[in-house]
CSV table of C-alpha atoms in Angstrom, one decimal:
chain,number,residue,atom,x,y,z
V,1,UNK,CA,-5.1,-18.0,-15.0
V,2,UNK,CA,-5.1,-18.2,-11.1
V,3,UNK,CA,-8.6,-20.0,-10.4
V,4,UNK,CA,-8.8,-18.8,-7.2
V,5,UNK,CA,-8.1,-14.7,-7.4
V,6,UNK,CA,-10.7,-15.1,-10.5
V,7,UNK,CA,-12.9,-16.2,-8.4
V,8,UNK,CA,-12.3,-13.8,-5.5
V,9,UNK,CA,-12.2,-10.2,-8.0
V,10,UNK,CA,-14.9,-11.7,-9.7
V,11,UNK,CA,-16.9,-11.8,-5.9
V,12,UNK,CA,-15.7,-7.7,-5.4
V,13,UNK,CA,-19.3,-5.6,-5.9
V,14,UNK,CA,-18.7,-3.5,-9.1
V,15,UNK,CA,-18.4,-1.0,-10.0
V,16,UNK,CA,-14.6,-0.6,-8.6
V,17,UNK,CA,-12.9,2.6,-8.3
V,18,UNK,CA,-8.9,2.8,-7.4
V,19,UNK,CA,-7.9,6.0,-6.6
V,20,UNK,CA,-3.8,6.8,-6.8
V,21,UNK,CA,-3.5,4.0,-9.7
V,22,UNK,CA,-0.6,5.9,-11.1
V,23,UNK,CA,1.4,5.0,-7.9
V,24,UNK,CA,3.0,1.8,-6.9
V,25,UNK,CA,0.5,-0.4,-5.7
V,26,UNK,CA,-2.5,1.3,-7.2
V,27,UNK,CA,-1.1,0.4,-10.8
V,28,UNK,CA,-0.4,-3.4,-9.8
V,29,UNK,CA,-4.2,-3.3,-8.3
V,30,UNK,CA,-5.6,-1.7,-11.2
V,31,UNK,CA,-3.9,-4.1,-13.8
V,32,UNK,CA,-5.0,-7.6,-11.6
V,33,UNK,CA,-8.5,-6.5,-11.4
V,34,UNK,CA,-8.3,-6.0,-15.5
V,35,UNK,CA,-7.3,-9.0,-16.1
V,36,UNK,CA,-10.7,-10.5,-14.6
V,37,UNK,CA,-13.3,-7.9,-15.3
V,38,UNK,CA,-14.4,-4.7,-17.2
V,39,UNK,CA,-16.1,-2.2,-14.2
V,40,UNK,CA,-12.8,-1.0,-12.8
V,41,UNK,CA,-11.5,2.7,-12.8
V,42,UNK,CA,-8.4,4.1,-11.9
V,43,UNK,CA,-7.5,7.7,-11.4
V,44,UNK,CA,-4.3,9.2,-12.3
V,45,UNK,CA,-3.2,13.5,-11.5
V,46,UNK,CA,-1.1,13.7,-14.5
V,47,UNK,CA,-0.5,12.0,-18.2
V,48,UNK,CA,2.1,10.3,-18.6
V,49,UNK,CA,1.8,8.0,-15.8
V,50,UNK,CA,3.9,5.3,-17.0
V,51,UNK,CA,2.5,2.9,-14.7
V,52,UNK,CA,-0.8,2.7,-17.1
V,53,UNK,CA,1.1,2.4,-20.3
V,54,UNK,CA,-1.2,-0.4,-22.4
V,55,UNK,CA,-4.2,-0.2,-20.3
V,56,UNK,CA,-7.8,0.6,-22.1
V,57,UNK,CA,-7.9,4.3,-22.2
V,58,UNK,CA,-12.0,3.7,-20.6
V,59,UNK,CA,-10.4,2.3,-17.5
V,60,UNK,CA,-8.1,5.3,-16.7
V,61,UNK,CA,-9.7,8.9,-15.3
V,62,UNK,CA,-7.6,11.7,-15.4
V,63,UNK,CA,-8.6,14.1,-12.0
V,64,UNK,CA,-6.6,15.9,-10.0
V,65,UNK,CA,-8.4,15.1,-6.7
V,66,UNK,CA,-7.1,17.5,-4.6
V,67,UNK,CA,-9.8,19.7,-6.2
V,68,UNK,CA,-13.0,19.1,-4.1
V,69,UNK,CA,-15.5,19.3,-7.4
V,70,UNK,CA,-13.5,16.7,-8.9
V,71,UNK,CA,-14.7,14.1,-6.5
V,72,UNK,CA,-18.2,14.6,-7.1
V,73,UNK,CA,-17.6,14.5,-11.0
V,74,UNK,CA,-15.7,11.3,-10.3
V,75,UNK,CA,-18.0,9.8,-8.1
V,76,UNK,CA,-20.4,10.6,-10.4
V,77,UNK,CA,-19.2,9.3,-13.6
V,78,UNK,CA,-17.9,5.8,-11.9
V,79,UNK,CA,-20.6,5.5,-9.0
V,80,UNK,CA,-18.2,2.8,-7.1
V,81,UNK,CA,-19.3,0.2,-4.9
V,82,UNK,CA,-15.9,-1.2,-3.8
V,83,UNK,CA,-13.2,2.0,-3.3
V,84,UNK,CA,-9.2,1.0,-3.1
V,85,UNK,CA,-7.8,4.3,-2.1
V,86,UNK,CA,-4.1,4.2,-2.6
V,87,UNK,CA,-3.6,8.0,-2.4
V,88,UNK,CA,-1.0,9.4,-0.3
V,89,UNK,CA,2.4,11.6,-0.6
V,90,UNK,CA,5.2,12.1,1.6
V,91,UNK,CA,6.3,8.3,1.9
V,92,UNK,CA,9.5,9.0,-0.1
V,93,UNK,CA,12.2,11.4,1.5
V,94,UNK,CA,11.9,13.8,-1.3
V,95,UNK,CA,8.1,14.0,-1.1
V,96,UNK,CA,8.5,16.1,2.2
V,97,UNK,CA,5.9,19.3,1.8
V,98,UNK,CA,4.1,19.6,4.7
V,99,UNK,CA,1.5,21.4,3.7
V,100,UNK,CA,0.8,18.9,0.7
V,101,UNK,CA,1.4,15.6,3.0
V,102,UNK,CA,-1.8,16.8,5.0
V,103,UNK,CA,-3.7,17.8,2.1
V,104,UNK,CA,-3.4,14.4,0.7
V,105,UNK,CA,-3.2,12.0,3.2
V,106,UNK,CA,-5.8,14.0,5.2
V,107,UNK,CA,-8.0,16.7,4.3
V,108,UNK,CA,-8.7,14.6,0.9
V,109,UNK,CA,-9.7,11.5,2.8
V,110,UNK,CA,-12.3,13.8,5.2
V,111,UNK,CA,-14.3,15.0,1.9
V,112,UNK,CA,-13.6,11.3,0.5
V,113,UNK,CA,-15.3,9.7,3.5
V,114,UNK,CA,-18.0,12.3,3.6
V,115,UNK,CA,-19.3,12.1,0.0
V,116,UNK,CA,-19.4,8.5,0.6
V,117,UNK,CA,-21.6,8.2,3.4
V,118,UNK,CA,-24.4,9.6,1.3
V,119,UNK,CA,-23.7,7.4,-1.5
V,120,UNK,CA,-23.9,4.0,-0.3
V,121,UNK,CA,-21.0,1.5,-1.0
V,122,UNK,CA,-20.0,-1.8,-0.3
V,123,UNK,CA,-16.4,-1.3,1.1
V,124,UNK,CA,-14.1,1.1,1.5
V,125,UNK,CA,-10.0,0.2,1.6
V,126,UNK,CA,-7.6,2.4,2.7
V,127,UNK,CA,-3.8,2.0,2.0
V,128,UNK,CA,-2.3,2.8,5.5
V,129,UNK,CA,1.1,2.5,6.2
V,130,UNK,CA,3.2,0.5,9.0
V,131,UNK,CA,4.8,4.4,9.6
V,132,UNK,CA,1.5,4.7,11.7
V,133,UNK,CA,3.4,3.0,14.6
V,134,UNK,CA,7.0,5.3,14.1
V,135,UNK,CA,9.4,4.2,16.4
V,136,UNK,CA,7.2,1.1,17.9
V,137,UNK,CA,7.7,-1.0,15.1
V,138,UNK,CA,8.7,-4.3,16.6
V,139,UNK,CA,5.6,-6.5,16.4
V,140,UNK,CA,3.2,-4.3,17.4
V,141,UNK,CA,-0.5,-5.4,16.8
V,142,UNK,CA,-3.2,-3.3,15.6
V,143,UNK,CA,-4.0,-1.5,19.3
V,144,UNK,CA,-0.6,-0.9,20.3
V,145,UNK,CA,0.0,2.8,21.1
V,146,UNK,CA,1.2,5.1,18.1
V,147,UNK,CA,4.7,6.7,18.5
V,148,UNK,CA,4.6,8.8,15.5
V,149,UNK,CA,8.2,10.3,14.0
V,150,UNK,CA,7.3,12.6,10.9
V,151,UNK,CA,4.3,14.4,9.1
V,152,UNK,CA,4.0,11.6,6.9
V,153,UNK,CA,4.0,9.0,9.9
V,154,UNK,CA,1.2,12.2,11.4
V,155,UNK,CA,-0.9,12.2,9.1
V,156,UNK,CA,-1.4,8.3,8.0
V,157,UNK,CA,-2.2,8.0,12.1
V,158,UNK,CA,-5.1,11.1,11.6
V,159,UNK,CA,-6.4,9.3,8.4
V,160,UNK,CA,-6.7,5.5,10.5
V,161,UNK,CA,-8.1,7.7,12.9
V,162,UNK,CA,-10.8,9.3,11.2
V,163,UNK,CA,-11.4,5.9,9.0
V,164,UNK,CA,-12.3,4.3,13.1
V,165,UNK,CA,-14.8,7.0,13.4
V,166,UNK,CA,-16.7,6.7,10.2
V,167,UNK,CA,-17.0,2.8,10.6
V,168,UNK,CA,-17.2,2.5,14.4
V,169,UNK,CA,-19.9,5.7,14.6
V,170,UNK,CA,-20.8,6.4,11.3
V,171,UNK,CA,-21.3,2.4,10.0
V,172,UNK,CA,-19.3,3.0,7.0
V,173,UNK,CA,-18.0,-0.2,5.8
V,174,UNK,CA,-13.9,1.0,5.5
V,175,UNK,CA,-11.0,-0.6,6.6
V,176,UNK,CA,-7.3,0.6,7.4
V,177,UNK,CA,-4.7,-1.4,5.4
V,178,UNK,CA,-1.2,-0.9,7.5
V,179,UNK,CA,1.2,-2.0,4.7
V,180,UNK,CA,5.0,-3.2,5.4
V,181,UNK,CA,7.2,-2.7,2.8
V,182,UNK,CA,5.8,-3.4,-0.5
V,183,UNK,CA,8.1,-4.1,-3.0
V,184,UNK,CA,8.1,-5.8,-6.5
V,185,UNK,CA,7.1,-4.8,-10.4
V,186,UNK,CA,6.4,-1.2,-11.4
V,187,UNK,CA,8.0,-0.2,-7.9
V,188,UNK,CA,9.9,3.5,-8.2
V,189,UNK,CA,13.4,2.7,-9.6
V,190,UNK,CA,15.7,3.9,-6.7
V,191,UNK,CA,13.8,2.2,-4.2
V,192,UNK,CA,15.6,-0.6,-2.5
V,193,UNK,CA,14.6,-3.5,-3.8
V,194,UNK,CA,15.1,-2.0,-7.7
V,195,UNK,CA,18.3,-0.6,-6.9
V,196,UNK,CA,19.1,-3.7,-5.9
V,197,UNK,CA,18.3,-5.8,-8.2
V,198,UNK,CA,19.5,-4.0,-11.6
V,199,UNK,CA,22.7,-3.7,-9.8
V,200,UNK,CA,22.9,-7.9,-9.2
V,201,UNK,CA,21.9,-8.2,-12.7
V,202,UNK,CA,25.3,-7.2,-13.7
V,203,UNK,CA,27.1,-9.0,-10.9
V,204,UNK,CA,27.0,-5.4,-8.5
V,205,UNK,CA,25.7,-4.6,-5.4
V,206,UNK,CA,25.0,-0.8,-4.2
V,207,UNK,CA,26.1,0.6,-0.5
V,208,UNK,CA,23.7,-0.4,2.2
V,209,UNK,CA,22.7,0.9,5.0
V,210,UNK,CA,23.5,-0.2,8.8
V,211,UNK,CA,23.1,-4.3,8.2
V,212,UNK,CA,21.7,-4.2,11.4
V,213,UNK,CA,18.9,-2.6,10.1
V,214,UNK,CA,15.5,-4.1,9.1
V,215,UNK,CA,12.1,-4.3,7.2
V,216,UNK,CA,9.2,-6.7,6.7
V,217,UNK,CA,9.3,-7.5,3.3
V,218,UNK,CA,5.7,-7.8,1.3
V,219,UNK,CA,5.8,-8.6,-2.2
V,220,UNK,CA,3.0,-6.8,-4.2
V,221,UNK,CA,1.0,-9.8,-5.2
V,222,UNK,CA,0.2,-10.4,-1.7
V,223,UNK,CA,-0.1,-7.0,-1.0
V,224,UNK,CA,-2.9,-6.0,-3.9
V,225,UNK,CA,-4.8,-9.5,-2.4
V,226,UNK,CA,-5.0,-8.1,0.9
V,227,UNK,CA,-6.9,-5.3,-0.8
V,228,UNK,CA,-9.3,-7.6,-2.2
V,229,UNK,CA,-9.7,-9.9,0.7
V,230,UNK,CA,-10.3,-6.8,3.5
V,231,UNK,CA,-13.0,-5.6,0.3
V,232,UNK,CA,-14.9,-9.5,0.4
V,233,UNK,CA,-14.7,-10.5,3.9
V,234,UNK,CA,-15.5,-6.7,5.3
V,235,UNK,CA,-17.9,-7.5,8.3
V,236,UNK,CA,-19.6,-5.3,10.4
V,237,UNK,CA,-17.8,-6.1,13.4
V,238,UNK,CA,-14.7,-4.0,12.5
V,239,UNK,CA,-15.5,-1.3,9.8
V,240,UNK,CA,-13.3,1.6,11.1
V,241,UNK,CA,-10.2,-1.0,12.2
V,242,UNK,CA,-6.3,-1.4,10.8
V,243,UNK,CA,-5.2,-4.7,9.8
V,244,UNK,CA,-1.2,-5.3,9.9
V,245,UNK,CA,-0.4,-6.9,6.0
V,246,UNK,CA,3.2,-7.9,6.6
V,247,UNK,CA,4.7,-11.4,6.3
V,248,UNK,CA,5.5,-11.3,10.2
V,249,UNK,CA,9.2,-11.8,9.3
V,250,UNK,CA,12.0,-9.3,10.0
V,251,UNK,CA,14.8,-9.3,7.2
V,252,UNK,CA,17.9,-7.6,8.4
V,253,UNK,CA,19.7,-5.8,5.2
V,254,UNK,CA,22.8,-7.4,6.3
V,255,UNK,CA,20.6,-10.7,5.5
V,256,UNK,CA,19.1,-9.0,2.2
V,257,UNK,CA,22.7,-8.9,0.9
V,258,UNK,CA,23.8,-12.3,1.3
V,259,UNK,CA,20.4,-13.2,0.2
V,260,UNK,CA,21.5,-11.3,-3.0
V,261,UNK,CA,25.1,-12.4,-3.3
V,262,UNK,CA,23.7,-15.9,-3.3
V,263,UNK,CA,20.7,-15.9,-5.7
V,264,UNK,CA,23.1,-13.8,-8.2
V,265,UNK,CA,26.2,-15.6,-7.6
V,266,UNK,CA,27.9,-12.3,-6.6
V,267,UNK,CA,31.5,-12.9,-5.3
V,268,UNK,CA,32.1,-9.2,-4.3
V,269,UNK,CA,31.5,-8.2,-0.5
V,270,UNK,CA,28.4,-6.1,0.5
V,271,UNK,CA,29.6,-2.4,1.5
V,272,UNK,CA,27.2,-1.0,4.3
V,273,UNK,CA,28.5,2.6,3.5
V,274,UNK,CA,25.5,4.6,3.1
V,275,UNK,CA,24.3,7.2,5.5
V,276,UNK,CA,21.4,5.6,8.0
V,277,UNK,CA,18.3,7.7,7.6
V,278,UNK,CA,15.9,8.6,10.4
V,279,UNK,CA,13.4,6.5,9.9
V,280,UNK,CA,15.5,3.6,9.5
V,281,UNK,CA,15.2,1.5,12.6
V,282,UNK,CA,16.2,-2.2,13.6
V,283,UNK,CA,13.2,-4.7,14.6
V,284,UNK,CA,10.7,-3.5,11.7
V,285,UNK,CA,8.2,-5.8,10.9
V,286,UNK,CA,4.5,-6.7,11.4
V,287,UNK,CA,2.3,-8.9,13.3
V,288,UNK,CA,0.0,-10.3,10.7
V,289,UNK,CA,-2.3,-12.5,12.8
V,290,UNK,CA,-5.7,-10.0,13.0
V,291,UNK,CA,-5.7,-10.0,9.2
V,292,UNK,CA,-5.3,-13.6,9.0
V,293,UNK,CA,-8.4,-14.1,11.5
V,294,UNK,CA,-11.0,-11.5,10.4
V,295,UNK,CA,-9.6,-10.9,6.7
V,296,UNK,CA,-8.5,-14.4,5.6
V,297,UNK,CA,-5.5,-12.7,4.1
V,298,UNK,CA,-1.8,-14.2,4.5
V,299,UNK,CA,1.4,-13.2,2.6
V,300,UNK,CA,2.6,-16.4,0.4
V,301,UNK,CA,5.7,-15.3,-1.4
V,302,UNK,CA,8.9,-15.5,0.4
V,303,UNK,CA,11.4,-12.7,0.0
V,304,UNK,CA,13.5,-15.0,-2.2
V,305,UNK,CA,11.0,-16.0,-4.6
V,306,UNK,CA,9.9,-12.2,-4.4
């Protein structure tokens, strides 16, 4: 048992609600809070969401939340104190409807917000996404000026925008979490890290992209404790701001491979074959320091323990 996140999710105000625990990070959240205490929901849009395989059927609410009466039934049934919204769509290239980016990682996040207000919670903590900054990516800290480059990289700069306005105007206690790239247990198969790693596994490494090309590595552990930490240490002094959550470090995939040959003992040469995507860029990583100051958050596991 780790002594110290005990203590922290047992210091969260209950009851907890995490919204999107069928995805990535919201299963990982979900399943740390459960291993410390009983008053945590997650939501899910479909069964099966293999994510939640083996978790107390009570803890997991099925409700498609892009129907507005569902959040009222929601809210009602769970009555949250602490929120950890990990909703959003479009961050993978095939998830790439407009319509249903805008829907999801806006419009829902406006009636969200709204119901909330008249509810009365503790804290409110948004997954936001280091595509907020699109091209100016190198560093940037949390008022640098947005230079979005797609409607998913739109629409996660409208919801940190509207999440400003309810805490700077509106005094709702919610946060922006601008996550780096989040990788580890539970993550989608053909993501990089996955791919990568059941290919070494058998002594194999897939084509890469441009080893010029970066990212700012955040294992999930870290990443589902900056949730927790932004939820405990949430002050009045910046409801409504963004907080980097990145290690600060910028990992080349040219470094990512020998990293890889090395830890797996793989004698076969990388092959940087694969097509470079648009959003792939060189210099990606975060500037954590605001989160370490106001949220007392700061990544621990390196991308080789990772």
């Amino acid at each position: 048992m780790n002594a110290e996140l005990k203590r922290k999710i047992d210091g969260l105000q209950g009851p907890i609600l995490v919204l999107g625990a069928s995805g990535f990070i919201g299963a990982n959240l979900l399943r740390v809070l459960l291993l410390y205490r009983s008053d945590v929901f997650g939501t899910t849009s479909r069964f099966p969401a293999w994510r939640l395989d083996g978790l107390p059927e009570e803890n997991v609410v099925l409700s498609d939340l892009l129907i507005p009466a569902n959040l009222d039934l929601l809210l009602d049934r769970t009555r949250p104190l602490t929120i950890f919204d990990c909703v959003s769509y479009g961050a993978y290239s095939f998830q790439n409807d407009p319509d249903l980016i805008y829907r999801t990682n806006v419009s829902l996040i406006v009636s969200l917000l709204e119901k909330l207000s008249k509810r009365g919670i503790h804290a409110y903590v948004h997954a936001g996404s280091s595509s907020e900054y699109g091209n100016l990516c190198s560093g940037p800290d949390e008022d640098s000026s947005m230079a979005p480059n797609s409607h998913y990289s739109v629409s996660k700069c409208a919801a940190a925008d509207l999440i400003h306005y309810k805490g700077k105007v509106d005094r709702l206690p919610c946060v922006n979490l601008r996550l780096y790239s989040v990788y580890g247990p539970l993550e989608d198969p053909a993501r990089l890290i996955p791919a990568l790693v059941s290919k070494a596994i058998n002594g194999e490494l897939p084509p890469f992209v441009n080893p010029k090309i970066s990212r700012d590595f955040v294992y999930v552990d870290d990443a589902c404790e900056a949730f927790i930490d932004a939820a405990l240490n949430l002050a009045p002094d910046f409801y409504g701001e963004s907080f980097n959550i990145g290690t600060g470090l910028c990992t080349t995939i040219g470094e990512l491979a020998e990293l890889t040959r090395t830890l797996f003992h793989i004698e076969i040469a990388a092959q940087f074959t694969m097509p470079q995507r648009n959003w792939d860029v060189a210099e990606w990583y975060a500037n954590p320091r605001k989160a370490e100051d106001k949220l007392c958050w700061q990544s621990r596991i390196s991308i080789e323990t990772g």
